Short mmCIF file of C-alpha atoms and ligand atoms in Angstrom, two decimals:
data_model
loop_
_atom_site.label_atom_id
_atom_site.label_comp_id
_atom_site.label_asym_id
_atom_site.label_seq_id
_atom_site.Cartn_x
_atom_site.Cartn_y
_atom_site.Cartn_z
CA MET A 1 -62.77 -104.44 -14.54
CA SER A 2 -62.70 -100.70 -14.72
CA ASP A 3 -65.44 -98.29 -14.45
CA HIS A 4 -65.85 -95.35 -16.64
CA VAL A 5 -68.35 -92.42 -16.28
CA VAL A 6 -69.65 -91.90 -19.95
CA CYS A 7 -72.06 -89.01 -19.21
CA GLY A 8 -74.92 -87.61 -16.91
CA ALA A 9 -77.75 -90.14 -16.97
CA ASP A 10 -80.21 -87.46 -17.82
CA GLU A 11 -78.25 -86.63 -20.99
CA LEU A 12 -79.87 -89.64 -22.52
CA ASP A 13 -83.48 -89.93 -23.19
CA ASP A 14 -85.23 -93.13 -24.21
CA GLY A 15 -84.24 -93.98 -27.77
CA ASP A 16 -80.85 -92.15 -27.52
CA HIS A 17 -77.61 -93.85 -28.04
CA LEU A 18 -74.17 -92.64 -28.45
CA VAL A 19 -70.74 -94.14 -29.29
CA VAL A 20 -67.69 -93.42 -26.88
CA GLU A 21 -64.10 -94.59 -26.76
CA LEU A 22 -63.20 -96.28 -23.64
CA GLU A 23 -59.53 -97.91 -22.98
CA GLY A 24 -59.09 -97.48 -26.75
CA ARG A 25 -62.40 -99.50 -27.67
CA GLU A 26 -65.59 -98.09 -29.09
CA ILE A 27 -68.50 -98.67 -27.01
CA GLY A 28 -72.31 -97.73 -27.73
CA VAL A 29 -74.39 -96.76 -24.84
CA PHE A 30 -78.21 -96.90 -24.96
CA ARG A 31 -81.21 -95.80 -23.05
CA VAL A 32 -84.16 -98.04 -24.01
CA GLU A 33 -87.48 -98.02 -22.15
CA GLY A 34 -85.86 -96.51 -19.08
CA GLU A 35 -82.58 -98.99 -19.06
CA TYR A 36 -79.33 -98.27 -19.60
CA LEU A 37 -77.10 -100.52 -21.95
CA ALA A 38 -73.66 -100.63 -23.39
CA TYR A 39 -72.41 -102.78 -26.23
CA THR A 40 -69.27 -103.16 -28.22
CA ASN A 41 -69.33 -101.25 -31.38
CA TRP A 42 -68.67 -104.36 -33.39
CA CYS A 43 -71.26 -106.33 -35.53
CA ALA A 44 -71.32 -110.30 -35.27
CA HIS A 45 -72.06 -110.58 -38.97
CA GLN A 46 -68.93 -108.88 -40.67
CA GLY A 47 -67.65 -106.62 -37.90
CA GLY A 48 -69.48 -103.38 -38.90
CA PRO A 49 -69.90 -100.35 -36.61
CA VAL A 50 -73.40 -101.58 -35.22
CA CYS A 51 -73.84 -99.09 -32.45
CA GLU A 52 -73.68 -96.27 -35.14
CA GLY A 53 -76.91 -97.56 -36.50
CA SER A 54 -80.26 -96.20 -36.02
CA LEU A 55 -82.76 -97.25 -33.39
CA ALA A 56 -86.27 -97.73 -34.69
CA GLY A 57 -89.18 -100.29 -34.51
CA THR A 58 -89.62 -103.28 -36.49
CA THR A 59 -92.42 -105.71 -37.69
CA GLU A 60 -93.95 -108.65 -36.09
CA ALA A 61 -96.26 -111.15 -37.50
CA THR A 62 -99.39 -112.87 -36.08
CA LEU A 63 -100.82 -115.61 -38.06
CA ASP A 64 -104.67 -115.84 -37.82
CA PRO A 65 -105.03 -119.78 -37.85
CA GLU A 66 -108.57 -119.27 -39.20
CA THR A 67 -107.78 -117.23 -42.41
CA ARG A 68 -104.08 -118.25 -42.71
CA ASP A 69 -103.34 -114.50 -43.03
CA TYR A 70 -100.47 -112.83 -41.37
CA ASP A 71 -101.17 -109.51 -39.51
CA LEU A 72 -98.05 -107.33 -39.46
CA ASP A 73 -97.48 -104.86 -36.66
CA TRP A 74 -94.92 -102.16 -36.04
CA VAL A 75 -93.33 -103.00 -32.78
CA LYS A 76 -90.46 -102.18 -30.42
CA GLU A 77 -90.20 -98.50 -31.61
CA ASP A 78 -87.08 -97.02 -30.57
CA ARG A 79 -85.54 -100.29 -29.51
CA VAL A 80 -84.43 -102.04 -32.60
CA LEU A 81 -80.77 -101.39 -33.51
CA ARG A 82 -80.03 -101.85 -37.22
CA CYS A 83 -76.39 -102.19 -38.33
CA PRO A 84 -75.23 -99.58 -40.85
CA TRP A 85 -73.67 -101.94 -42.95
CA HIS A 86 -76.18 -104.72 -43.87
CA ALA A 87 -79.04 -103.94 -41.63
CA TRP A 88 -79.04 -106.80 -39.34
CA GLU A 89 -81.52 -105.91 -36.37
CA PHE A 90 -80.56 -106.36 -32.78
CA ASP A 91 -82.99 -105.95 -29.79
CA ALA A 92 -80.98 -103.03 -27.99
CA LEU A 93 -82.87 -104.01 -24.70
CA THR A 94 -81.66 -107.67 -24.68
CA GLY A 95 -78.76 -107.75 -27.21
CA ASP A 96 -80.46 -110.40 -29.21
CA CYS A 97 -80.07 -110.61 -32.90
CA LEU A 98 -83.55 -110.85 -34.43
CA HIS A 99 -83.08 -113.12 -36.94
CA SER A 100 -80.66 -115.87 -35.36
CA ASP A 101 -79.97 -116.85 -31.89
CA GLN A 102 -76.34 -117.61 -33.13
CA TYR A 103 -75.56 -113.93 -32.73
CA ARG A 104 -75.91 -111.20 -30.30
CA LEU A 105 -74.40 -107.67 -29.32
CA VAL A 106 -71.38 -107.97 -27.08
CA GLU A 107 -72.62 -106.75 -23.77
CA HIS A 108 -71.05 -104.67 -21.01
CA GLU A 109 -72.47 -103.70 -17.56
CA ALA A 110 -74.08 -100.16 -17.56
CA ARG A 111 -75.50 -98.65 -14.43
CA VAL A 112 -76.39 -95.30 -12.99
CA GLU A 113 -74.27 -94.01 -10.05
CA ASP A 114 -75.03 -90.73 -8.53
CA GLY A 115 -76.68 -89.45 -11.56
CA ASP A 116 -73.84 -90.56 -13.85
CA LEU A 117 -74.03 -93.20 -16.51
CA VAL A 118 -71.14 -95.69 -15.66
CA VAL A 119 -70.02 -98.51 -17.91
CA SER A 120 -67.65 -101.30 -16.62
CA LEU A 121 -65.12 -103.01 -19.02
CA MET B 1 -83.21 -148.52 -74.71
CA ALA B 2 -81.19 -151.72 -75.15
CA THR B 3 -82.49 -154.63 -73.47
CA GLU B 4 -78.98 -155.60 -71.99
CA THR B 5 -78.56 -152.25 -70.46
CA THR B 6 -81.85 -152.26 -68.76
CA ASN B 7 -81.35 -155.71 -67.30
CA GLU B 8 -78.11 -154.74 -65.70
CA THR B 9 -79.79 -151.63 -64.28
CA GLN B 10 -82.68 -153.55 -62.89
CA ALA B 11 -80.08 -156.16 -61.15
CA GLU B 12 -78.45 -153.27 -59.38
CA PHE B 13 -81.69 -152.51 -57.66
CA ALA B 14 -82.83 -155.83 -56.72
CA ASP B 15 -81.80 -155.14 -53.16
CA VAL B 16 -83.94 -152.00 -52.77
CA GLU B 17 -87.29 -150.69 -53.42
CA VAL B 18 -87.26 -147.70 -56.08
CA VAL B 19 -89.83 -145.12 -55.99
CA ASP B 20 -89.55 -142.87 -59.20
CA CYS B 21 -90.97 -139.42 -58.37
CA ASP B 22 -91.59 -137.92 -61.89
CA VAL B 23 -92.88 -140.33 -64.42
CA HIS B 24 -94.61 -138.62 -67.23
CA VAL B 25 -97.78 -139.73 -69.02
CA SER B 26 -96.89 -138.37 -72.51
CA TYR B 27 -99.45 -135.81 -73.54
CA ALA B 28 -99.59 -137.48 -76.93
CA GLU B 29 -102.52 -137.26 -79.25
CA ASN B 30 -104.27 -140.28 -77.89
CA VAL B 31 -104.06 -139.05 -74.33
CA GLN B 32 -105.26 -135.57 -75.45
CA ARG B 33 -108.14 -137.35 -77.26
CA GLN B 34 -109.17 -139.28 -73.98
CA VAL B 35 -108.94 -135.81 -72.14
CA ALA B 36 -110.96 -134.07 -74.70
CA GLN B 37 -113.64 -136.81 -74.34
CA ARG B 38 -113.99 -135.99 -70.84
CA MET B 39 -114.44 -132.06 -71.27
CA ASP B 40 -117.54 -130.00 -71.78
CA GLU B 41 -117.75 -127.96 -74.76
CA PRO B 42 -116.83 -125.42 -76.01
CA TRP B 43 -113.49 -126.43 -74.43
CA ALA B 44 -113.57 -130.10 -75.65
CA GLY B 45 -113.15 -129.00 -79.34
CA TYR B 46 -109.95 -126.79 -78.31
CA ALA B 47 -108.19 -129.62 -76.75
CA ASP B 48 -109.34 -132.51 -79.32
CA PRO B 49 -106.70 -133.39 -81.88
CA GLU B 50 -109.34 -134.46 -84.33
CA GLU B 51 -110.93 -131.17 -84.33
CA THR B 52 -108.11 -128.80 -83.82
CA PRO B 53 -104.69 -128.83 -85.62
CA ALA B 54 -101.72 -129.10 -83.06
CA ARG B 55 -100.37 -125.52 -83.68
CA TYR B 56 -103.52 -124.07 -82.29
CA ARG B 57 -103.91 -126.62 -79.33
CA LYS B 58 -101.11 -125.55 -77.14
CA PRO B 59 -98.01 -123.16 -77.32
CA SER B 60 -95.31 -125.50 -78.65
CA PRO B 61 -91.82 -125.48 -77.40
CA GLY B 62 -90.29 -126.36 -80.87
CA LEU B 63 -87.99 -129.08 -79.68
CA PRO B 64 -87.33 -131.37 -82.65
CA LYS B 65 -84.49 -129.16 -84.48
CA PRO B 66 -82.11 -128.95 -81.45
CA LEU B 67 -82.57 -132.59 -81.12
CA GLY B 68 -81.08 -133.20 -84.57
CA GLY B 69 -81.15 -136.87 -85.72
CA ARG B 70 -83.19 -138.15 -82.78
CA LYS B 71 -86.63 -139.68 -83.80
CA SER B 72 -88.38 -138.30 -80.88
CA PHE B 73 -87.65 -136.48 -77.56
CA HIS B 74 -89.01 -139.42 -75.80
CA VAL B 75 -86.66 -142.38 -74.92
CA GLY B 76 -89.51 -144.75 -74.87
CA ARG B 77 -90.12 -147.18 -77.75
CA GLY B 78 -93.40 -145.78 -78.95
CA LEU B 79 -95.35 -148.31 -77.36
CA PRO B 80 -98.84 -147.62 -75.80
CA HIS B 81 -98.21 -145.78 -72.59
CA ARG B 82 -99.22 -148.11 -70.13
CA GLN B 83 -97.05 -150.87 -71.64
CA MET B 84 -94.17 -148.34 -72.07
CA VAL B 85 -94.14 -147.55 -68.26
CA GLN B 86 -94.50 -151.28 -67.33
CA GLU B 87 -91.94 -152.73 -69.80
CA ASP B 88 -89.23 -149.95 -69.98
CA LEU B 89 -89.42 -148.47 -66.38
CA VAL B 90 -90.88 -151.38 -64.07
CA GLU B 91 -89.09 -154.27 -65.72
CA GLY B 92 -86.57 -152.51 -67.49
CA LEU B 93 -85.20 -150.15 -64.90
CA GLY B 94 -86.33 -151.90 -61.71
CA VAL B 95 -88.56 -149.01 -60.65
CA ASP B 96 -91.07 -150.47 -58.19
CA TYR B 97 -93.42 -147.59 -57.64
CA PRO B 98 -93.72 -145.09 -60.52
CA ILE B 99 -95.48 -141.80 -59.47
CA LEU B 100 -97.13 -140.52 -62.68
CA ASN B 101 -98.00 -136.99 -63.82
CA VAL B 102 -99.32 -135.48 -66.98
CA ILE B 103 -97.61 -132.34 -68.45
CA GLY B 104 -100.94 -131.09 -69.99
CA LEU B 105 -99.22 -127.55 -70.05
CA VAL B 106 -102.50 -126.17 -68.50
CA ASP B 107 -101.24 -123.11 -67.06
CA THR B 108 -100.01 -122.11 -70.69
CA LEU B 109 -103.46 -121.46 -71.76
CA PHE B 110 -104.65 -117.92 -71.65
CA LYS B 111 -108.42 -119.07 -71.36
CA THR B 112 -108.84 -119.90 -67.73
CA ASP B 113 -112.06 -121.83 -68.11
CA ARG B 114 -110.42 -123.94 -70.48
CA ALA B 115 -107.35 -124.48 -68.43
CA ILE B 116 -109.83 -125.58 -65.59
CA GLU B 117 -111.71 -127.71 -67.69
CA GLU B 118 -108.69 -129.42 -69.13
CA MET B 119 -107.16 -129.84 -65.57
CA ARG B 120 -110.35 -131.94 -64.52
CA GLY B 121 -110.26 -133.96 -67.86
CA ILE B 122 -106.46 -134.69 -67.41
CA ASN B 123 -107.04 -135.89 -63.91
CA ASP B 124 -109.78 -138.20 -65.05
CA VAL B 125 -107.86 -139.69 -67.57
CA LEU B 126 -104.89 -140.09 -65.04
CA VAL B 127 -107.05 -142.06 -62.66
CA GLU B 128 -109.35 -144.02 -65.17
CA GLU B 129 -106.67 -144.82 -67.75
CA PHE B 130 -103.58 -145.53 -65.75
CA LEU B 131 -103.98 -145.67 -61.94
CA ASP B 132 -107.00 -147.90 -62.09
CA HIS B 133 -104.87 -150.49 -63.98
CA ASP B 134 -102.04 -151.16 -61.63
CA ASP B 135 -102.10 -150.90 -58.00
CA ASP B 136 -98.46 -150.18 -57.71
CA TYR B 137 -98.77 -146.82 -59.66
CA ARG B 138 -99.32 -143.69 -57.85
CA GLY B 139 -100.27 -140.34 -59.30
CA LEU B 140 -99.94 -136.56 -58.84
CA MET B 141 -103.15 -134.80 -60.01
CA THR B 142 -102.56 -131.83 -62.12
CA LEU B 143 -103.46 -128.30 -60.63
CA SER B 144 -103.78 -125.17 -62.29
CA LEU B 145 -102.85 -122.00 -60.63
CA GLN B 146 -105.10 -119.71 -62.85
CA ASP B 147 -108.34 -120.21 -60.73
CA PRO B 148 -107.33 -121.25 -57.23
CA VAL B 149 -110.89 -121.60 -55.85
CA ARG B 150 -111.82 -123.92 -58.62
CA THR B 151 -108.50 -125.95 -58.24
CA ALA B 152 -109.11 -126.35 -54.63
CA GLU B 153 -112.59 -127.76 -55.49
CA GLU B 154 -110.88 -130.19 -57.98
CA ILE B 155 -108.61 -131.22 -55.09
CA ASP B 156 -111.66 -131.99 -52.85
CA ARG B 157 -113.35 -134.04 -55.62
CA LEU B 158 -110.28 -136.21 -56.14
CA GLY B 159 -109.11 -136.15 -52.54
CA ASP B 160 -110.21 -139.61 -51.64
CA GLU B 161 -108.55 -141.46 -54.49
CA ASP B 162 -106.32 -143.69 -52.86
CA GLN B 163 -103.66 -143.60 -55.37
CA ILE B 164 -103.59 -139.88 -55.87
CA VAL B 165 -100.78 -138.72 -53.64
CA GLY B 166 -100.09 -135.11 -54.36
CA GLY B 167 -100.74 -132.20 -56.60
CA PHE B 168 -98.76 -131.43 -59.74
CA VAL B 169 -97.93 -127.92 -60.75
CA TYR B 170 -96.19 -127.38 -63.86
CA TYR B 171 -94.63 -124.20 -62.69
CA GLY B 172 -93.06 -121.03 -63.93
CA THR B 173 -95.50 -120.46 -67.05
CA ASN B 174 -96.90 -116.99 -68.15
CA TYR B 175 -100.38 -117.13 -66.43
CA GLN B 176 -99.25 -118.21 -62.94
CA LYS B 177 -98.48 -115.99 -60.02
CA PRO B 178 -95.48 -116.81 -58.00
CA ALA B 179 -95.88 -120.06 -55.97
CA GLY B 180 -96.45 -118.61 -52.46
CA ASP B 181 -98.94 -116.01 -53.63
CA PRO B 182 -101.59 -115.91 -50.89
CA SER B 183 -104.25 -116.29 -53.38
CA HIS B 184 -103.03 -119.91 -53.67
CA ASP B 185 -103.68 -120.60 -49.96
CA VAL B 186 -107.02 -122.24 -50.96
CA ILE B 187 -105.15 -124.65 -52.80
CA PHE B 188 -102.80 -125.33 -49.92
CA GLN B 189 -105.50 -125.68 -47.52
CA ALA B 190 -107.31 -128.22 -49.83
CA LEU B 191 -103.94 -130.16 -50.22
CA GLU B 192 -103.44 -130.07 -46.37
CA ASP B 193 -107.12 -131.13 -45.63
CA ASN B 194 -106.81 -134.16 -48.27
CA ASP B 195 -103.53 -135.32 -47.01
CA LEU B 196 -101.83 -134.42 -50.45
CA THR B 197 -98.42 -132.93 -51.03
CA PRO B 198 -97.86 -130.15 -53.59
CA ALA B 199 -95.13 -130.86 -56.21
CA PHE B 200 -93.81 -127.98 -58.19
CA HIS B 201 -92.34 -129.27 -61.63
CA THR B 202 -90.14 -127.13 -63.69
CA SER B 203 -91.60 -125.65 -66.88
CA ASN B 204 -88.44 -125.99 -69.02
CA TYR B 205 -89.65 -124.31 -72.17
CA ILE B 206 -92.52 -121.99 -71.48
CA GLN B 207 -91.33 -119.49 -68.90
CA LYS B 208 -92.34 -115.99 -67.82
CA ALA B 209 -88.75 -114.86 -67.09
CA THR B 210 -87.78 -112.82 -69.79
CA HIS B 211 -83.99 -113.29 -69.23
CA LEU B 212 -84.42 -116.88 -69.82
CA ARG B 213 -86.75 -116.35 -72.88
CA ASP B 214 -84.06 -114.30 -74.80
CA LEU B 215 -81.28 -116.69 -74.35
CA GLU B 216 -79.57 -117.71 -77.58
CA ASN B 217 -80.14 -121.57 -77.93
CA LEU B 218 -81.22 -124.53 -76.19
CA PHE B 219 -77.93 -125.24 -74.48
CA ALA B 220 -77.98 -121.65 -72.88
CA TRP B 221 -81.67 -121.90 -72.11
CA HIS B 222 -81.66 -125.55 -70.75
CA SER B 223 -78.63 -124.88 -68.63
CA LEU B 224 -80.59 -122.32 -66.65
CA ALA B 225 -84.44 -122.91 -67.19
CA LEU B 226 -84.73 -126.26 -65.13
CA GLY B 227 -83.33 -124.80 -62.05
CA TRP B 228 -84.68 -121.44 -62.33
CA ALA B 229 -88.40 -122.44 -62.14
CA VAL B 230 -88.08 -124.37 -58.90
CA GLN B 231 -85.77 -122.09 -57.25
CA GLU B 232 -88.33 -119.38 -57.90
CA ALA B 233 -91.06 -121.68 -56.38
CA THR B 234 -88.83 -122.54 -53.38
CA VAL B 235 -88.09 -118.68 -52.75
CA SER B 236 -91.52 -117.67 -53.19
CA LEU B 237 -92.97 -120.26 -50.85
CA ILE B 238 -90.63 -119.43 -48.00
CA SER B 239 -90.81 -115.56 -48.48
CA GLN B 240 -94.64 -115.71 -48.28
CA GLY B 241 -94.33 -117.82 -44.98
CA VAL B 242 -96.32 -120.89 -46.61
CA PRO B 243 -94.48 -123.37 -44.57
CA GLU B 244 -95.64 -121.69 -41.19
CA LYS B 245 -99.30 -121.29 -42.65
CA PHE B 246 -99.48 -124.96 -43.36
CA PRO B 247 -97.66 -126.69 -40.76
CA ASP B 248 -98.61 -130.10 -41.99
CA LEU B 249 -97.58 -129.62 -45.65
CA ASP B 250 -94.14 -130.63 -47.24
CA PHE B 251 -93.10 -128.99 -50.55
CA VAL B 252 -91.75 -131.05 -53.45
CA MET B 253 -89.52 -129.67 -56.34
CA MET B 254 -89.33 -131.57 -59.44
CA GLU B 255 -86.79 -131.73 -62.33
CA GLY B 256 -84.77 -128.83 -61.27
CA GLY B 257 -81.61 -130.73 -60.43
CA VAL B 258 -80.03 -130.19 -57.06
CA GLY B 259 -76.63 -128.72 -57.58
CA TRP B 260 -77.86 -125.15 -56.93
CA LEU B 261 -79.47 -125.92 -53.50
CA PRO B 262 -76.36 -125.16 -51.32
CA PHE B 263 -76.00 -121.75 -53.34
CA LEU B 264 -79.67 -121.21 -52.57
CA MET B 265 -79.73 -122.00 -48.92
CA GLY B 266 -76.77 -119.63 -48.14
CA ARG B 267 -77.97 -116.91 -50.45
CA MET B 268 -81.47 -116.86 -48.75
CA ASN B 269 -79.81 -117.05 -45.27
CA ARG B 270 -77.90 -113.80 -46.37
CA GLU B 271 -81.00 -111.95 -47.62
CA TYR B 272 -82.86 -112.94 -44.50
CA GLY B 273 -80.44 -111.21 -42.25
CA GLN B 274 -80.82 -108.02 -44.27
CA TRP B 275 -84.55 -108.07 -44.77
CA ARG B 276 -86.04 -110.11 -41.96
CA GLN B 277 -88.38 -107.06 -41.36
CA GLU B 278 -90.21 -107.90 -44.58
CA VAL B 279 -90.77 -111.68 -43.47
CA PRO B 280 -91.34 -111.62 -39.68
CA TYR B 281 -93.38 -114.52 -39.64
CA LEU B 282 -90.30 -116.93 -40.60
CA GLU B 283 -89.30 -118.73 -37.41
CA LYS B 284 -86.04 -120.10 -38.62
CA SER B 285 -83.45 -119.57 -41.20
CA PRO B 286 -84.34 -120.19 -44.80
CA GLU B 287 -81.80 -123.04 -44.87
CA GLN B 288 -83.69 -124.75 -42.07
CA TYR B 289 -87.03 -124.69 -43.93
CA ILE B 290 -85.53 -126.18 -46.89
CA ARG B 291 -83.94 -128.90 -44.89
CA ASP B 292 -87.00 -129.61 -42.76
CA ARG B 293 -89.87 -129.01 -45.13
CA PHE B 294 -88.62 -129.48 -48.69
CA TYR B 295 -87.77 -132.30 -50.97
CA PHE B 296 -85.97 -132.11 -54.28
CA SER B 297 -86.06 -134.61 -57.00
CA THR B 298 -82.47 -135.68 -58.21
CA GLN B 299 -82.92 -135.46 -62.15
CA PRO B 300 -81.41 -133.88 -64.13
CA VAL B 301 -78.28 -134.77 -61.92
CA GLU B 302 -75.38 -132.48 -62.62
CA GLU B 303 -72.07 -133.56 -64.23
CA PHE B 304 -69.02 -132.14 -62.93
CA ASP B 305 -65.75 -132.83 -64.87
CA ASP B 306 -64.41 -134.31 -61.59
CA PRO B 307 -67.48 -136.69 -60.70
CA THR B 308 -66.44 -136.94 -57.00
CA HIS B 309 -67.80 -133.21 -56.58
CA MET B 310 -71.27 -134.35 -56.78
CA LYS B 311 -70.78 -136.60 -53.58
CA GLN B 312 -69.44 -133.17 -52.00
CA VAL B 313 -72.63 -131.34 -53.21
CA LEU B 314 -74.84 -134.17 -51.90
CA ASP B 315 -72.96 -134.25 -48.56
CA ILE B 316 -74.01 -130.44 -48.11
CA ILE B 317 -77.59 -131.01 -49.04
CA GLY B 318 -77.95 -134.05 -47.07
CA THR B 319 -79.62 -137.35 -48.33
CA GLU B 320 -82.88 -136.82 -46.29
CA SER B 321 -83.96 -133.85 -48.83
CA LEU B 322 -83.69 -135.96 -52.03
CA LEU B 323 -86.10 -137.88 -53.96
CA PHE B 324 -85.09 -140.31 -56.65
CA ALA B 325 -86.70 -139.43 -60.13
CA THR B 326 -86.11 -140.38 -63.68
CA ASP B 327 -88.17 -138.02 -65.65
CA TYR B 328 -88.97 -141.01 -68.03
CA PRO B 329 -89.72 -141.06 -70.82
CA HIS B 330 -88.07 -137.64 -71.69
CA TYR B 331 -84.85 -137.30 -73.58
CA ASP B 332 -83.06 -135.90 -70.61
CA PHE B 333 -84.12 -138.51 -68.38
CA ASP B 334 -81.65 -140.18 -65.60
CA ASP B 335 -81.05 -143.91 -65.49
CA PRO B 336 -81.33 -144.89 -61.72
CA SER B 337 -77.53 -145.74 -61.86
CA ALA B 338 -76.61 -142.01 -62.71
CA ILE B 339 -77.63 -141.13 -59.26
CA ASP B 340 -76.95 -144.39 -57.55
CA ARG B 341 -73.01 -144.27 -58.10
CA PHE B 342 -73.09 -141.26 -55.92
CA LEU B 343 -75.51 -142.85 -53.29
CA ARG B 344 -73.52 -145.97 -52.90
CA GLN B 345 -70.87 -143.76 -51.27
CA PHE B 346 -73.50 -143.05 -48.31
CA SER B 347 -74.66 -145.78 -45.83
CA GLY B 348 -77.06 -148.34 -47.13
CA ASP B 349 -79.84 -146.73 -45.10
CA ASP B 350 -79.07 -143.18 -46.80
CA ARG B 351 -79.14 -144.79 -50.18
CA ARG B 352 -82.69 -146.37 -49.43
CA GLN B 353 -83.99 -143.11 -48.15
CA VAL B 354 -83.19 -141.31 -51.54
CA LEU B 355 -84.28 -144.28 -53.78
CA SER B 356 -87.65 -145.04 -51.87
CA GLY B 357 -87.97 -143.90 -48.05
CA ASN B 358 -88.00 -140.02 -48.52
CA ALA B 359 -90.60 -140.56 -51.28
CA LYS B 360 -92.78 -142.54 -48.72
CA GLU B 361 -92.52 -139.74 -46.33
CA ALA B 362 -92.87 -137.00 -48.82
CA PHE B 363 -96.15 -138.22 -50.31
CA GLY B 364 -97.29 -140.54 -47.55
CA LEU B 365 -97.09 -143.58 -49.70
CA SER B 366 -98.70 -146.61 -47.90
CA VAL B 367 -96.35 -149.08 -49.59
S1 FES C 401 -71.55 -106.17 -40.37
FE1 FES C 401 -73.44 -105.57 -39.22
S2 FES C 401 -74.81 -106.38 -40.67
FE2 FES C 401 -73.31 -106.68 -41.72
#
């Protein structure tokens, strides 16, 4: 396990992310809802550069059992990462793929030490 | 149909019950007359063959020419219909429980009031002239999608007829919205309330898809049309979240064949990954909805140059999703042995499931 200082922790605001190269590997670092996270820049679908996608929100449905209508809400703003290749959605806070539990982002430990954002590979 | 062949076929099925999910009551003139007699004016006159010439009664697919020297597009022997079902299908082919429907083409009619009135007449004829005469017959009541509220009332009207086991939509015609359109929720609600199963039957000649309408001949058209309508129904129902809205309903797709199913499962899965945001109510993959909640009738079974390939296709689909159907008495019907030659390569239980067990589950048959 080796530690890498990526940037100052305060250089990332909530909803920001950037892709850096560490030990020859591309790693995306994220700040989501105050948490720091790091993922390999590789999409489980077809290997696309997932961390270069945008962070936005997504839709969530609630079924009204009386009317059998769906209410659609826009949720998780600045938290849902969309792969730039085929738009698969991942929850950047948990690494989960939104449409299938067979896939997820490849996660690495990220933490703040002495004001720096440190990623361990 | 030669008597020898039918006796052989019947012997093959002596050991197993056979439910035929797609048996048509021909909408012949005598049946049309019976329907018209149960309709109110002014619509009765439109439907009655004695009052209105055939070319004004319904849009016609114009079949006879492509069928060349054939006498009729029916394989039956021109007997009165009940006798035909009994002699050809039950005694001849070994079908124990025919599930009857009427292709009355109601959703090809641009007058909605007439479509609704004719739907009611057809359903009364199905019950009074067919189901009431044989305890082993079951029926699918005709449903029009043109006025969902009145169709829901029709479902409630006939909901406690024991031998009615589902609703029959002749699907893919010009005057219908896609199967899963929310305006149809009242129909699904009524079906769920009455323990009836929706069945979407392909409309093979009168379709809203212009890319099919423009094909050059019946060979081209029929190659695509049958599968197309039920694919559209399947995709629409899943894309509108209907299986989640109505957790007690299963969905039956009829006369589309099955060879395209592996394609559709994989294709919808792929689209779901890309467009999940549009359909956030889906709780699992489209493939899983198809496997868990949909049934597909086998006819017209695809015919590969290497017949063993069909077994491989059925392996992918899984026998639990398949319902046996003949489409009797139409010219493109399947003799039960056409599918049974593949089913015999599965276990005895799997074979029984396709020939009758799945149909009992799909339609809640108490036989
Ligand atoms: S590679 Fe990421 S969505 Fe296809």
